[in-house]
Amino acid sequence: MESAMTSATILIVYHEKATRLILTNFLQPEGYRICGAANWEAAFEQLQHQTIDLVILDFAIAQQVEGGYLGKLLSLYPSIRVVMICDHCSLEEAVDAMKQGAVDFIHEPHGYFQRPFEPDHIRTVVAEALNRSPAAGVLTDDFNELIELARQCARQKNFDQARKLIGEAMKQAPERPESLTLLGLITEYLGNRLEALKLYRAALGLDPTYQPADMNLERATTNLKARPRFDDVL
């Protein structure tokens, strides 16, 4: 019987196909299920449609947006282990990535005379990463980012994580109505319409001019067949 570790699914996010293929050839014989992505958009698509246990993430891709993708990845999918792969990064950058939740680094050989990847080293790093506890906790204290991450979780039907992120957002700014409105949408989606109405009204109690809460309250009271939407602006 396969162990839980060797039956894990690994997503390799790297810009070069050749490197993705090399890593796949190292890891697939160990029993891992391997999928690949050349950019963040393709990686996010994979994450939405299957359970991923470990991501091998290109450091360059992770740094393509301000603040990086690593924190967002782990906020959306806190059970995932992340191993960063890079051909050059500073000690400070590596430490920062570890603080955000990366569990290890693979340093990519570069230059014609450099030694190639060592298969045993790659396999060891991956096996050890899978045996570690996932990164825990929320990795940002920015209210708007927490709400956006929570909404993304809700769109993916990851309601437990969405609620956790909403809770963190409420700690940061308890006076803001967005948190209660999004919590109302989740509550209504899960079938508790009366509790959702209370949450919409509570959001309006914080800000009587807040349109999303007002619109959802009206929809939920006048059109019982209409479903809550997580794509609307909060």
JSON list of C-alpha atoms in Angstrom, two decimals:
[
{"chain": "A", "resi": 1, "resn": "MET", "atom": "CA", "xyz": [0.00, 0.00, 0.00]},
{"chain": "A", "resi": 2, "resn": "GLU", "atom": "CA", "xyz": [1.25, 3.50, -0.80]},
{"chain": "A", "resi": 3, "resn": "SER", "atom": "CA", "xyz": [2.00, 5.73, 2.15]},
{"chain": "A", "resi": 4, "resn": "ALA", "atom": "CA", "xyz": [0.19, 9.05, 2.47]},
{"chain": "A", "resi": 5, "resn": "MET", "atom": "CA", "xyz": [3.50, 10.76, 1.76]},
{"chain": "A", "resi": 6, "resn": "THR", "atom": "CA", "xyz": [4.31, 9.02, -1.52]},
{"chain": "A", "resi": 7, "resn": "SER", "atom": "CA", "xyz": [0.75, 9.30, -2.81]},
{"chain": "A", "resi": 8, "resn": "ALA", "atom": "CA", "xyz": [0.84, 13.07, -2.39]},
{"chain": "A", "resi": 9, "resn": "THR", "atom": "CA", "xyz": [0.04, 15.44, -5.24]},
{"chain": "A", "resi": 10, "resn": "ILE", "atom": "CA", "xyz": [2.78, 17.95, -6.08]},
{"chain": "A", "resi": 11, "resn": "LEU", "atom": "CA", "xyz": [2.33, 21.08, -8.19]},
{"chain": "A", "resi": 12, "resn": "ILE", "atom": "CA", "xyz": [5.51, 22.36, -9.84]},
{"chain": "A", "resi": 13, "resn": "VAL", "atom": "CA", "xyz": [5.20, 26.06, -10.67]},
{"chain": "A", "resi": 14, "resn": "TYR", "atom": "CA", "xyz": [8.19, 27.04, -12.79]},
{"chain": "A", "resi": 15, "resn": "HIS", "atom": "CA", "xyz": [8.61, 29.19, -15.88]},
{"chain": "A", "resi": 16, "resn": "GLU", "atom": "CA", "xyz": [10.82, 26.75, -17.82]},
{"chain": "A", "resi": 17, "resn": "LYS", "atom": "CA", "xyz": [9.25, 23.55, -19.13]},
{"chain": "A", "resi": 18, "resn": "ALA", "atom": "CA", "xyz": [12.61, 21.73, -19.10]},
{"chain": "A", "resi": 19, "resn": "THR", "atom": "CA", "xyz": [13.01, 22.29, -15.36]},
{"chain": "A", "resi": 20, "resn": "ARG", "atom": "CA", "xyz": [9.45, 21.16, -14.68]},
{"chain": "A", "resi": 21, "resn": "LEU", "atom": "CA", "xyz": [10.16, 17.99, -16.67]},
{"chain": "A", "resi": 22, "resn": "ILE", "atom": "CA", "xyz": [13.42, 17.31, -14.82]},
{"chain": "A", "resi": 23, "resn": "LEU", "atom": "CA", "xyz": [11.73, 17.63, -11.43]},
{"chain": "A", "resi": 24, "resn": "THR", "atom": "CA", "xyz": [8.83, 15.48, -12.61]},
{"chain": "A", "resi": 25, "resn": "ASN", "atom": "CA", "xyz": [11.22, 12.74, -13.72]},
{"chain": "A", "resi": 26, "resn": "PHE", "atom": "CA", "xyz": [12.90, 12.81, -10.31]},
{"chain": "A", "resi": 27, "resn": "LEU", "atom": "CA", "xyz": [9.68, 12.67, -8.29]},
{"chain": "A", "resi": 28, "resn": "GLN", "atom": "CA", "xyz": [7.17, 10.65, -10.29]},
{"chain": "A", "resi": 29, "resn": "PRO", "atom": "CA", "xyz": [8.97, 7.30, -9.80]},
{"chain": "A", "resi": 30, "resn": "GLU", "atom": "CA", "xyz": [8.60, 7.83, -6.04]},
{"chain": "A", "resi": 31, "resn": "GLY", "atom": "CA", "xyz": [4.82, 7.52, -6.40]},
{"chain": "A", "resi": 32, "resn": "TYR", "atom": "CA", "xyz": [3.94, 11.20, -6.30]},
{"chain": "A", "resi": 33, "resn": "ARG", "atom": "CA", "xyz": [1.25, 12.58, -8.57]},
{"chain": "A", "resi": 34, "resn": "ILE", "atom": "CA", "xyz": [2.80, 15.51, -10.45]},
{"chain": "A", "resi": 35, "resn": "CYS", "atom": "CA", "xyz": [1.20, 18.44, -12.23]},
{"chain": "A", "resi": 36, "resn": "GLY", "atom": "CA", "xyz": [2.84, 21.57, -13.58]},
{"chain": "A", "resi": 37, "resn": "ALA", "atom": "CA", "xyz": [2.21, 25.24, -14.32]},
{"chain": "A", "resi": 38, "resn": "ALA", "atom": "CA", "xyz": [4.31, 27.87, -16.07]},
{"chain": "A", "resi": 39, "resn": "ASN", "atom": "CA", "xyz": [2.83, 30.88, -14.26]},
{"chain": "A", "resi": 40, "resn": "TRP", "atom": "CA", "xyz": [0.67, 31.91, -11.33]},
{"chain": "A", "resi": 41, "resn": "GLU", "atom": "CA", "xyz": [-2.57, 32.00, -13.32]},
{"chain": "A", "resi": 42, "resn": "ALA", "atom": "CA", "xyz": [-2.12, 28.41, -14.49]},
{"chain": "A", "resi": 43, "resn": "ALA", "atom": "CA", "xyz": [-1.12, 27.35, -10.98]},
{"chain": "A", "resi": 44, "resn": "PHE", "atom": "CA", "xyz": [-4.21, 28.96, -9.46]},
{"chain": "A", "resi": 45, "resn": "GLU", "atom": "CA", "xyz": [-6.37, 27.12, -11.99]},
{"chain": "A", "resi": 46, "resn": "GLN", "atom": "CA", "xyz": [-4.82, 23.80, -10.90]},
{"chain": "A", "resi": 47, "resn": "LEU", "atom": "CA", "xyz": [-5.30, 24.65, -7.22]},
{"chain": "A", "resi": 48, "resn": "GLN", "atom": "CA", "xyz": [-8.99, 25.32, -7.77]},
{"chain": "A", "resi": 49, "resn": "HIS", "atom": "CA", "xyz": [-9.67, 21.94, -9.37]},
{"chain": "A", "resi": 50, "resn": "GLN", "atom": "CA", "xyz": [-7.70, 19.44, -7.32]},
{"chain": "A", "resi": 51, "resn": "THR", "atom": "CA", "xyz": [-6.22, 18.92, -3.88]},
{"chain": "A", "resi": 52, "resn": "ILE", "atom": "CA", "xyz": [-2.52, 19.79, -3.84]},
{"chain": "A", "resi": 53, "resn": "ASP", "atom": "CA", "xyz": [-0.29, 18.66, -0.96]},
{"chain": "A", "resi": 54, "resn": "LEU", "atom": "CA", "xyz": [2.93, 20.45, -1.90]},
{"chain": "A", "resi": 55, "resn": "VAL", "atom": "CA", "xyz": [3.87, 23.27, -4.26]},
{"chain": "A", "resi": 56, "resn": "ILE", "atom": "CA", "xyz": [7.37, 23.67, -5.65]},
{"chain": "A", "resi": 57, "resn": "LEU", "atom": "CA", "xyz": [7.24, 27.39, -6.40]},
{"chain": "A", "resi": 58, "resn": "ASP", "atom": "CA", "xyz": [9.56, 29.38, -8.65]},
{"chain": "A", "resi": 59, "resn": "PHE", "atom": "CA", "xyz": [10.93, 32.23, -6.53]},
{"chain": "A", "resi": 60, "resn": "ALA", "atom": "CA", "xyz": [10.85, 34.54, -9.57]},
{"chain": "A", "resi": 61, "resn": "ILE", "atom": "CA", "xyz": [7.14, 33.85, -10.14]},
{"chain": "A", "resi": 62, "resn": "ALA", "atom": "CA", "xyz": [6.41, 34.33, -6.45]},
{"chain": "A", "resi": 63, "resn": "GLN", "atom": "CA", "xyz": [7.90, 37.84, -6.62]},
{"chain": "A", "resi": 64, "resn": "GLN", "atom": "CA", "xyz": [6.00, 39.01, -9.71]},
{"chain": "A", "resi": 65, "resn": "VAL", "atom": "CA", "xyz": [3.48, 41.10, -7.75]},
{"chain": "A", "resi": 66, "resn": "GLU", "atom": "CA", "xyz": [3.97, 43.51, -4.88]},
{"chain": "A", "resi": 67, "resn": "GLY", "atom": "CA", "xyz": [3.95, 41.55, -1.66]},
{"chain": "A", "resi": 68, "resn": "GLY", "atom": "CA", "xyz": [4.49, 38.28, -3.53]},
{"chain": "A", "resi": 69, "resn": "TYR", "atom": "CA", "xyz": [2.26, 35.30, -4.22]},
{"chain": "A", "resi": 70, "resn": "LEU", "atom": "CA", "xyz": [3.55, 33.11, -1.39]},
{"chain": "A", "resi": 71, "resn": "GLY", "atom": "CA", "xyz": [1.54, 34.75, 1.38]},
{"chain": "A", "resi": 72, "resn": "LYS", "atom": "CA", "xyz": [-1.60, 34.76, -0.75]},
{"chain": "A", "resi": 73, "resn": "LEU", "atom": "CA", "xyz": [-1.12, 31.10, -1.63]},
{"chain": "A", "resi": 74, "resn": "LEU", "atom": "CA", "xyz": [-0.81, 30.04, 1.99]},
{"chain": "A", "resi": 75, "resn": "SER", "atom": "CA", "xyz": [-3.68, 32.23, 3.14]},
{"chain": "A", "resi": 76, "resn": "LEU", "atom": "CA", "xyz": [-5.95, 30.59, 0.56]},
{"chain": "A", "resi": 77, "resn": "TYR", "atom": "CA", "xyz": [-4.58, 27.07, 1.06]},
{"chain": "A", "resi": 78, "resn": "PRO", "atom": "CA", "xyz": [-3.10, 26.86, 4.58]},
{"chain": "A", "resi": 79, "resn": "SER", "atom": "CA", "xyz": [-2.68, 23.06, 4.48]},
{"chain": "A", "resi": 80, "resn": "ILE", "atom": "CA", "xyz": [-0.26, 23.20, 1.53]},
{"chain": "A", "resi": 81, "resn": "ARG", "atom": "CA", "xyz": [3.49, 22.87, 2.03]},
{"chain": "A", "resi": 82, "resn": "VAL", "atom": "CA", "xyz": [5.58, 25.16, -0.17]},
{"chain": "A", "resi": 83, "resn": "VAL", "atom": "CA", "xyz": [9.17, 24.59, -1.28]},
{"chain": "A", "resi": 84, "resn": "MET", "atom": "CA", "xyz": [10.75, 27.54, -3.09]},
{"chain": "A", "resi": 85, "resn": "ILE", "atom": "CA", "xyz": [13.10, 26.99, -6.02]},
{"chain": "A", "resi": 86, "resn": "CYS", "atom": "CA", "xyz": [15.50, 29.73, -7.09]},
{"chain": "A", "resi": 87, "resn": "ASP", "atom": "CA", "xyz": [18.73, 30.22, -9.01]},
{"chain": "A", "resi": 88, "resn": "HIS", "atom": "CA", "xyz": [19.72, 33.25, -6.98]},
{"chain": "A", "resi": 89, "resn": "CYS", "atom": "CA", "xyz": [18.16, 34.97, -4.00]},
{"chain": "A", "resi": 90, "resn": "SER", "atom": "CA", "xyz": [19.60, 36.80, -1.05]},
{"chain": "A", "resi": 91, "resn": "LEU", "atom": "CA", "xyz": [19.70, 35.46, 2.49]},
{"chain": "A", "resi": 92, "resn": "GLU", "atom": "CA", "xyz": [17.22, 38.15, 3.50]},
{"chain": "A", "resi": 93, "resn": "GLU", "atom": "CA", "xyz": [14.80, 37.06, 0.76]},
{"chain": "A", "resi": 94, "resn": "ALA", "atom": "CA", "xyz": [15.11, 33.42, 1.79]},
{"chain": "A", "resi": 95, "resn": "VAL", "atom": "CA", "xyz": [14.49, 34.25, 5.46]},
{"chain": "A", "resi": 96, "resn": "ASP", "atom": "CA", "xyz": [11.46, 36.35, 4.52]},
{"chain": "A", "resi": 97, "resn": "ALA", "atom": "CA", "xyz": [10.02, 33.49, 2.47]},
{"chain": "A", "resi": 98, "resn": "MET", "atom": "CA", "xyz": [10.49, 31.11, 5.40]},
{"chain": "A", "resi": 99, "resn": "LYS", "atom": "CA", "xyz": [8.75, 33.60, 7.70]},
{"chain": "A", "resi": 100, "resn": "GLN", "atom": "CA", "xyz": [5.82, 33.69, 5.29]},
{"chain": "A", "resi": 101, "resn": "GLY", "atom": "CA", "xyz": [5.51, 29.91, 5.45]},
{"chain": "A", "resi": 102, "resn": "ALA", "atom": "CA", "xyz": [7.86, 28.28, 2.92]},
{"chain": "A", "resi": 103, "resn": "VAL", "atom": "CA", "xyz": [9.22, 25.09, 4.47]},
{"chain": "A", "resi": 104, "resn": "ASP", "atom": "CA", "xyz": [12.42, 24.76, 2.42]},
{"chain": "A", "resi": 105, "resn": "PHE", "atom": "CA", "xyz": [14.45, 25.95, -0.57]},
{"chain": "A", "resi": 106, "resn": "ILE", "atom": "CA", "xyz": [15.87, 24.21, -3.63]},
{"chain": "A", "resi": 107, "resn": "HIS", "atom": "CA", "xyz": [18.74, 26.15, -5.15]},
{"chain": "A", "resi": 108, "resn": "GLU", "atom": "CA", "xyz": [18.80, 25.75, -8.92]},
{"chain": "A", "resi": 109, "resn": "PRO", "atom": "CA", "xyz": [22.24, 25.16, -10.49]},
{"chain": "A", "resi": 110, "resn": "HIS", "atom": "CA", "xyz": [23.10, 27.77, -13.10]},
{"chain": "A", "resi": 111, "resn": "GLY", "atom": "CA", "xyz": [25.90, 28.24, -15.59]},
{"chain": "A", "resi": 112, "resn": "TYR", "atom": "CA", "xyz": [27.23, 25.75, -18.14]},
{"chain": "A", "resi": 113, "resn": "PHE", "atom": "CA", "xyz": [29.83, 24.22, -15.81]},
{"chain": "A", "resi": 114, "resn": "GLN", "atom": "CA", "xyz": [27.55, 23.92, -12.80]},
{"chain": "A", "resi": 115, "resn": "ARG", "atom": "CA", "xyz": [26.45, 20.50, -11.61]},
{"chain": "A", "resi": 116, "resn": "PRO", "atom": "CA", "xyz": [22.82, 19.67, -12.45]},
{"chain": "A", "resi": 117, "resn": "PHE", "atom": "CA", "xyz": [20.08, 19.04, -9.89]},
{"chain": "A", "resi": 118, "resn": "GLU", "atom": "CA", "xyz": [20.86, 16.09, -7.66]},
{"chain": "A", "resi": 119, "resn": "PRO", "atom": "CA", "xyz": [17.87, 13.71, -7.67]},
{"chain": "A", "resi": 120, "resn": "ASP", "atom": "CA", "xyz": [18.46, 12.40, -4.15]},
{"chain": "A", "resi": 121, "resn": "HIS", "atom": "CA", "xyz": [18.60, 15.93, -2.76]},
{"chain": "A", "resi": 122, "resn": "ILE", "atom": "CA", "xyz": [15.34, 16.90, -4.48]},
{"chain": "A", "resi": 123, "resn": "ARG", "atom": "CA", "xyz": [13.60, 13.76, -3.21]},
{"chain": "A", "resi": 124, "resn": "THR", "atom": "CA", "xyz": [14.86, 14.34, 0.33]},
{"chain": "A", "resi": 125, "resn": "VAL", "atom": "CA", "xyz": [13.70, 17.97, 0.39]},
{"chain": "A", "resi": 126, "resn": "VAL", "atom": "CA", "xyz": [10.25, 16.99, -0.86]},
{"chain": "A", "resi": 127, "resn": "ALA", "atom": "CA", "xyz": [9.87, 14.05, 1.53]},
{"chain": "A", "resi": 128, "resn": "GLU", "atom": "CA", "xyz": [10.91, 16.16, 4.52]},
{"chain": "A", "resi": 129, "resn": "ALA", "atom": "CA", "xyz": [8.60, 18.99, 3.48]},
{"chain": "A", "resi": 130, "resn": "LEU", "atom": "CA", "xyz": [5.63, 16.63, 3.27]},
{"chain": "A", "resi": 131, "resn": "ASN", "atom": "CA", "xyz": [6.41, 15.33, 6.76]},
{"chain": "A", "resi": 132, "resn": "ARG", "atom": "CA", "xyz": [6.34, 18.82, 8.25]},
{"chain": "A", "resi": 133, "resn": "SER", "atom": "CA", "xyz": [3.26, 20.54, 9.61]},
{"chain": "A", "resi": 134, "resn": "PRO", "atom": "CA", "xyz": [1.71, 23.02, 7.18]},
{"chain": "A", "resi": 135, "resn": "ALA", "atom": "CA", "xyz": [2.21, 26.73, 7.75]},
{"chain": "A", "resi": 136, "resn": "ALA", "atom": "CA", "xyz": [-0.32, 27.95, 10.27]},
{"chain": "A", "resi": 137, "resn": "GLY", "atom": "CA", "xyz": [-2.04, 31.24, 10.82]},
{"chain": "A", "resi": 138, "resn": "VAL", "atom": "CA", "xyz": [-3.01, 34.21, 8.71]},
{"chain": "A", "resi": 139, "resn": "LEU", "atom": "CA", "xyz": [-0.11, 35.77, 6.86]},
{"chain": "A", "resi": 140, "resn": "THR", "atom": "CA", "xyz": [-1.32, 39.35, 6.46]},
{"chain": "A", "resi": 141, "resn": "ASP", "atom": "CA", "xyz": [-2.84, 42.00, 8.69]},
{"chain": "A", "resi": 142, "resn": "ASP", "atom": "CA", "xyz": [-4.18, 44.20, 5.89]},
{"chain": "A", "resi": 143, "resn": "PHE", "atom": "CA", "xyz": [-7.98, 44.42, 6.11]},
{"chain": "A", "resi": 144, "resn": "ASN", "atom": "CA", "xyz": [-8.66, 44.77, 2.39]},
{"chain": "A", "resi": 145, "resn": "GLU", "atom": "CA", "xyz": [-6.35, 41.87, 1.54]},
{"chain": "A", "resi": 146, "resn": "LEU", "atom": "CA", "xyz": [-7.96, 39.66, 4.19]},
{"chain": "A", "resi": 147, "resn": "ILE", "atom": "CA", "xyz": [-11.42, 40.39, 2.79]},
{"chain": "A", "resi": 148, "resn": "GLU", "atom": "CA", "xyz": [-10.29, 39.71, -0.77]},
{"chain": "A", "resi": 149, "resn": "LEU", "atom": "CA", "xyz": [-8.67, 36.43, 0.27]},
{"chain": "A", "resi": 150, "resn": "ALA", "atom": "CA", "xyz": [-11.81, 35.47, 2.18]},
{"chain": "A", "resi": 151, "resn": "ARG", "atom": "CA", "xyz": [-13.94, 36.19, -0.87]},
{"chain": "A", "resi": 152, "resn": "GLN", "atom": "CA", "xyz": [-11.65, 34.05, -3.04]},
{"chain": "A", "resi": 153, "resn": "CYS", "atom": "CA", "xyz": [-12.00, 31.21, -0.53]},
{"chain": "A", "resi": 154, "resn": "ALA", "atom": "CA", "xyz": [-15.78, 31.62, -0.59]},
{"chain": "A", "resi": 155, "resn": "ARG", "atom": "CA", "xyz": [-15.81, 31.47, -4.39]},
{"chain": "A", "resi": 156, "resn": "GLN", "atom": "CA", "xyz": [-13.95, 28.15, -4.11]},
{"chain": "A", "resi": 157, "resn": "LYS", "atom": "CA", "xyz": [-16.43, 26.92, -1.47]},
{"chain": "A", "resi": 158, "resn": "ASN", "atom": "CA", "xyz": [-13.63, 26.86, 1.12]},
{"chain": "A", "resi": 159, "resn": "PHE", "atom": "CA", "xyz": [-15.94, 28.35, 3.74]},
{"chain": "A", "resi": 160, "resn": "ASP", "atom": "CA", "xyz": [-14.00, 27.33, 6.85]},
{"chain": "A", "resi": 161, "resn": "GLN", "atom": "CA", "xyz": [-10.92, 29.23, 5.71]},
{"chain": "A", "resi": 162, "resn": "ALA", "atom": "CA", "xyz": [-13.09, 32.13, 4.52]},
{"chain": "A", "resi": 163, "resn": "ARG", "atom": "CA", "xyz": [-14.59, 32.45, 8.00]},
{"chain": "A", "resi": 164, "resn": "LYS", "atom": "CA", "xyz": [-11.14, 32.41, 9.60]},
{"chain": "A", "resi": 165, "resn": "LEU", "atom": "CA", "xyz": [-9.99, 35.21, 7.31]},
{"chain": "A", "resi": 166, "resn": "ILE", "atom": "CA", "xyz": [-13.14, 37.21, 8.02]},
{"chain": "A", "resi": 167, "resn": "GLY", "atom": "CA", "xyz": [-12.49, 36.79, 11.73]},
{"chain": "A", "resi": 168, "resn": "GLU", "atom": "CA", "xyz": [-8.99, 38.18, 11.29]},
{"chain": "A", "resi": 169, "resn": "ALA", "atom": "CA", "xyz": [-10.36, 41.06, 9.22]},
{"chain": "A", "resi": 170, "resn": "MET", "atom": "CA", "xyz": [-12.84, 41.91, 11.97]},
{"chain": "A", "resi": 171, "resn": "LYS", "atom": "CA", "xyz": [-10.00, 42.05, 14.48]},
{"chain": "A", "resi": 172, "resn": "GLN", "atom": "CA", "xyz": [-8.19, 44.56, 12.27]},
{"chain": "A", "resi": 173, "resn": "ALA", "atom": "CA", "xyz": [-11.20, 46.80, 11.59]},
{"chain": "A", "resi": 174, "resn": "PRO", "atom": "CA", "xyz": [-14.33, 45.88, 13.59]},
{"chain": "A", "resi": 175, "resn": "GLU", "atom": "CA", "xyz": [-16.06, 49.05, 12.39]},
{"chain": "A", "resi": 176, "resn": "ARG", "atom": "CA", "xyz": [-15.99, 48.04, 8.70]},
{"chain": "A", "resi": 177, "resn": "PRO", "atom": "CA", "xyz": [-19.21, 46.53, 7.24]},
{"chain": "A", "resi": 178, "resn": "GLU", "atom": "CA", "xyz": [-17.53, 44.35, 4.60]},
{"chain": "A", "resi": 179, "resn": "SER", "atom": "CA", "xyz": [-16.79, 41.53, 7.06]},
{"chain": "A", "resi": 180, "resn": "LEU", "atom": "CA", "xyz": [-20.38, 41.09, 8.22]},
{"chain": "A", "resi": 181, "resn": "THR", "atom": "CA", "xyz": [-21.68, 41.38, 4.66]},
{"chain": "A", "resi": 182, "resn": "LEU", "atom": "CA", "xyz": [-19.39, 38.63, 3.37]},
{"chain": "A", "resi": 183, "resn": "LEU", "atom": "CA", "xyz": [-20.20, 36.49, 6.40]},
{"chain": "A", "resi": 184, "resn": "GLY", "atom": "CA", "xyz": [-23.86, 37.03, 5.59]},
{"chain": "A", "resi": 185, "resn": "LEU", "atom": "CA", "xyz": [-23.33, 35.87, 2.01]},
{"chain": "A", "resi": 186, "resn": "ILE", "atom": "CA", "xyz": [-21.63, 32.69, 3.22]},
{"chain": "A", "resi": 187, "resn": "THR", "atom": "CA", "xyz": [-24.31, 32.06, 5.83]},
{"chain": "A", "resi": 188, "resn": "GLU", "atom": "CA", "xyz": [-27.07, 32.56, 3.26]},
{"chain": "A", "resi": 189, "resn": "TYR", "atom": "CA", "xyz": [-25.32, 30.33, 0.72]},
{"chain": "A", "resi": 190, "resn": "LEU", "atom": "CA", "xyz": [-25.18, 27.56, 3.34]},
{"chain": "A", "resi": 191, "resn": "GLY", "atom": "CA", "xyz": [-28.93, 27.80, 3.84]},
{"chain": "A", "resi": 192, "resn": "ASN", "atom": "CA", "xyz": [-29.38, 29.91, 6.98]},
{"chain": "A", "resi": 193, "resn": "ARG", "atom": "CA", "xyz": [-31.24, 32.84, 5.44]},
{"chain": "A", "resi": 194, "resn": "LEU", "atom": "CA", "xyz": [-32.60, 34.31, 8.68]},
{"chain": "A", "resi": 195, "resn": "GLU", "atom": "CA", "xyz": [-29.14, 34.49, 10.24]},
{"chain": "A", "resi": 196, "resn": "ALA", "atom": "CA", "xyz": [-27.82, 36.04, 7.04]},
{"chain": "A", "resi": 197, "resn": "LEU", "atom": "CA", "xyz": [-30.48, 38.77, 7.24]},
{"chain": "A", "resi": 198, "resn": "LYS", "atom": "CA", "xyz": [-29.29, 39.59, 10.75]},
{"chain": "A", "resi": 199, "resn": "LEU", "atom": "CA", "xyz": [-25.73, 39.91, 9.48]},
{"chain": "A", "resi": 200, "resn": "TYR", "atom": "CA", "xyz": [-26.73, 42.21, 6.60]},
{"chain": "A", "resi": 201, "resn": "ARG", "atom": "CA", "xyz": [-28.66, 44.40, 9.07]},
{"chain": "A", "resi": 202, "resn": "ALA", "atom": "CA", "xyz": [-25.70, 44.42, 11.45]},
{"chain": "A", "resi": 203, "resn": "ALA", "atom": "CA", "xyz": [-23.45, 45.57, 8.59]},
{"chain": "A", "resi": 204, "resn": "LEU", "atom": "CA", "xyz": [-25.88, 48.40, 7.88]},
{"chain": "A", "resi": 205, "resn": "GLY", "atom": "CA", "xyz": [-25.80, 49.23, 11.56]},
{"chain": "A", "resi": 206, "resn": "LEU", "atom": "CA", "xyz": [-22.09, 49.87, 11.18]},
{"chain": "A", "resi": 207, "resn": "ASP", "atom": "CA", "xyz": [-22.59, 51.93, 8.01]},
{"chain": "A", "resi": 208, "resn": "PRO", "atom": "CA", "xyz": [-26.16, 52.76, 6.94]},
{"chain": "A", "resi": 209, "resn": "THR", "atom": "CA", "xyz": [-24.86, 53.93, 3.53]},
{"chain": "A", "resi": 210, "resn": "TYR", "atom": "CA", "xyz": [-23.08, 50.66, 2.70]},
{"chain": "A", "resi": 211, "resn": "GLN", "atom": "CA", "xyz": [-24.65, 49.60, -0.61]},
{"chain": "A", "resi": 212, "resn": "PRO", "atom": "CA", "xyz": [-23.60, 45.89, -0.80]},
{"chain": "A", "resi": 213, "resn": "ALA", "atom": "CA", "xyz": [-25.25, 45.12, 2.55]},
{"chain": "A", "resi": 214, "resn": "ASP", "atom": "CA", "xyz": [-28.37, 47.06, 1.58]},
{"chain": "A", "resi": 215, "resn": "MET", "atom": "CA", "xyz": [-28.62, 45.37, -1.83]},
{"chain": "A", "resi": 216, "resn": "ASN", "atom": "CA", "xyz": [-28.13, 41.87, -0.40]},
{"chain": "A", "resi": 217, "resn": "LEU", "atom": "CA", "xyz": [-30.67, 42.52, 2.34]},
{"chain": "A", "resi": 218, "resn": "GLU", "atom": "CA", "xyz": [-33.22, 43.62, -0.26]},
{"chain": "A", "resi": 219, "resn": "ARG", "atom": "CA", "xyz": [-32.44, 40.66, -2.53]},
{"chain": "A", "resi": 220, "resn": "ALA", "atom": "CA", "xyz": [-32.68, 38.15, 0.31]},
{"chain": "A", "resi": 221, "resn": "THR", "atom": "CA", "xyz": [-36.04, 39.53, 1.48]},
{"chain": "A", "resi": 222, "resn": "THR", "atom": "CA", "xyz": [-37.73, 40.12, -1.89]},
{"chain": "A", "resi": 223, "resn": "ASN", "atom": "CA", "xyz": [-36.35, 37.38, -4.15]},
{"chain": "A", "resi": 224, "resn": "LEU", "atom": "CA", "xyz": [-36.10, 34.13, -2.25]},
{"chain": "A", "resi": 225, "resn": "LYS", "atom": "CA", "xyz": [-34.92, 32.20, -5.32]},
{"chain": "A", "resi": 226, "resn": "ALA", "atom": "CA", "xyz": [-31.91, 34.45, -5.95]},
{"chain": "A", "resi": 227, "resn": "ARG", "atom": "CA", "xyz": [-28.61, 32.98, -4.78]},
{"chain": "A", "resi": 228, "resn": "PRO", "atom": "CA", "xyz": [-25.92, 35.06, -3.05]},
{"chain": "A", "resi": 229, "resn": "ARG", "atom": "CA", "xyz": [-22.93, 35.92, -5.26]},
{"chain": "A", "resi": 230, "resn": "PHE", "atom": "CA", "xyz": [-19.32, 36.15, -4.15]},
{"chain": "A", "resi": 231, "resn": "ASP", "atom": "CA", "xyz": [-18.17, 38.00, -7.28]},
{"chain": "A", "resi": 232, "resn": "ASP", "atom": "CA", "xyz": [-19.92, 41.27, -6.50]},
{"chain": "A", "resi": 233, "resn": "VAL", "atom": "CA", "xyz": [-17.89, 44.20, -5.21]},
{"chain": "A", "resi": 234, "resn": "LEU", "atom": "CA", "xyz": [-17.76, 44.57, -1.43]}
]
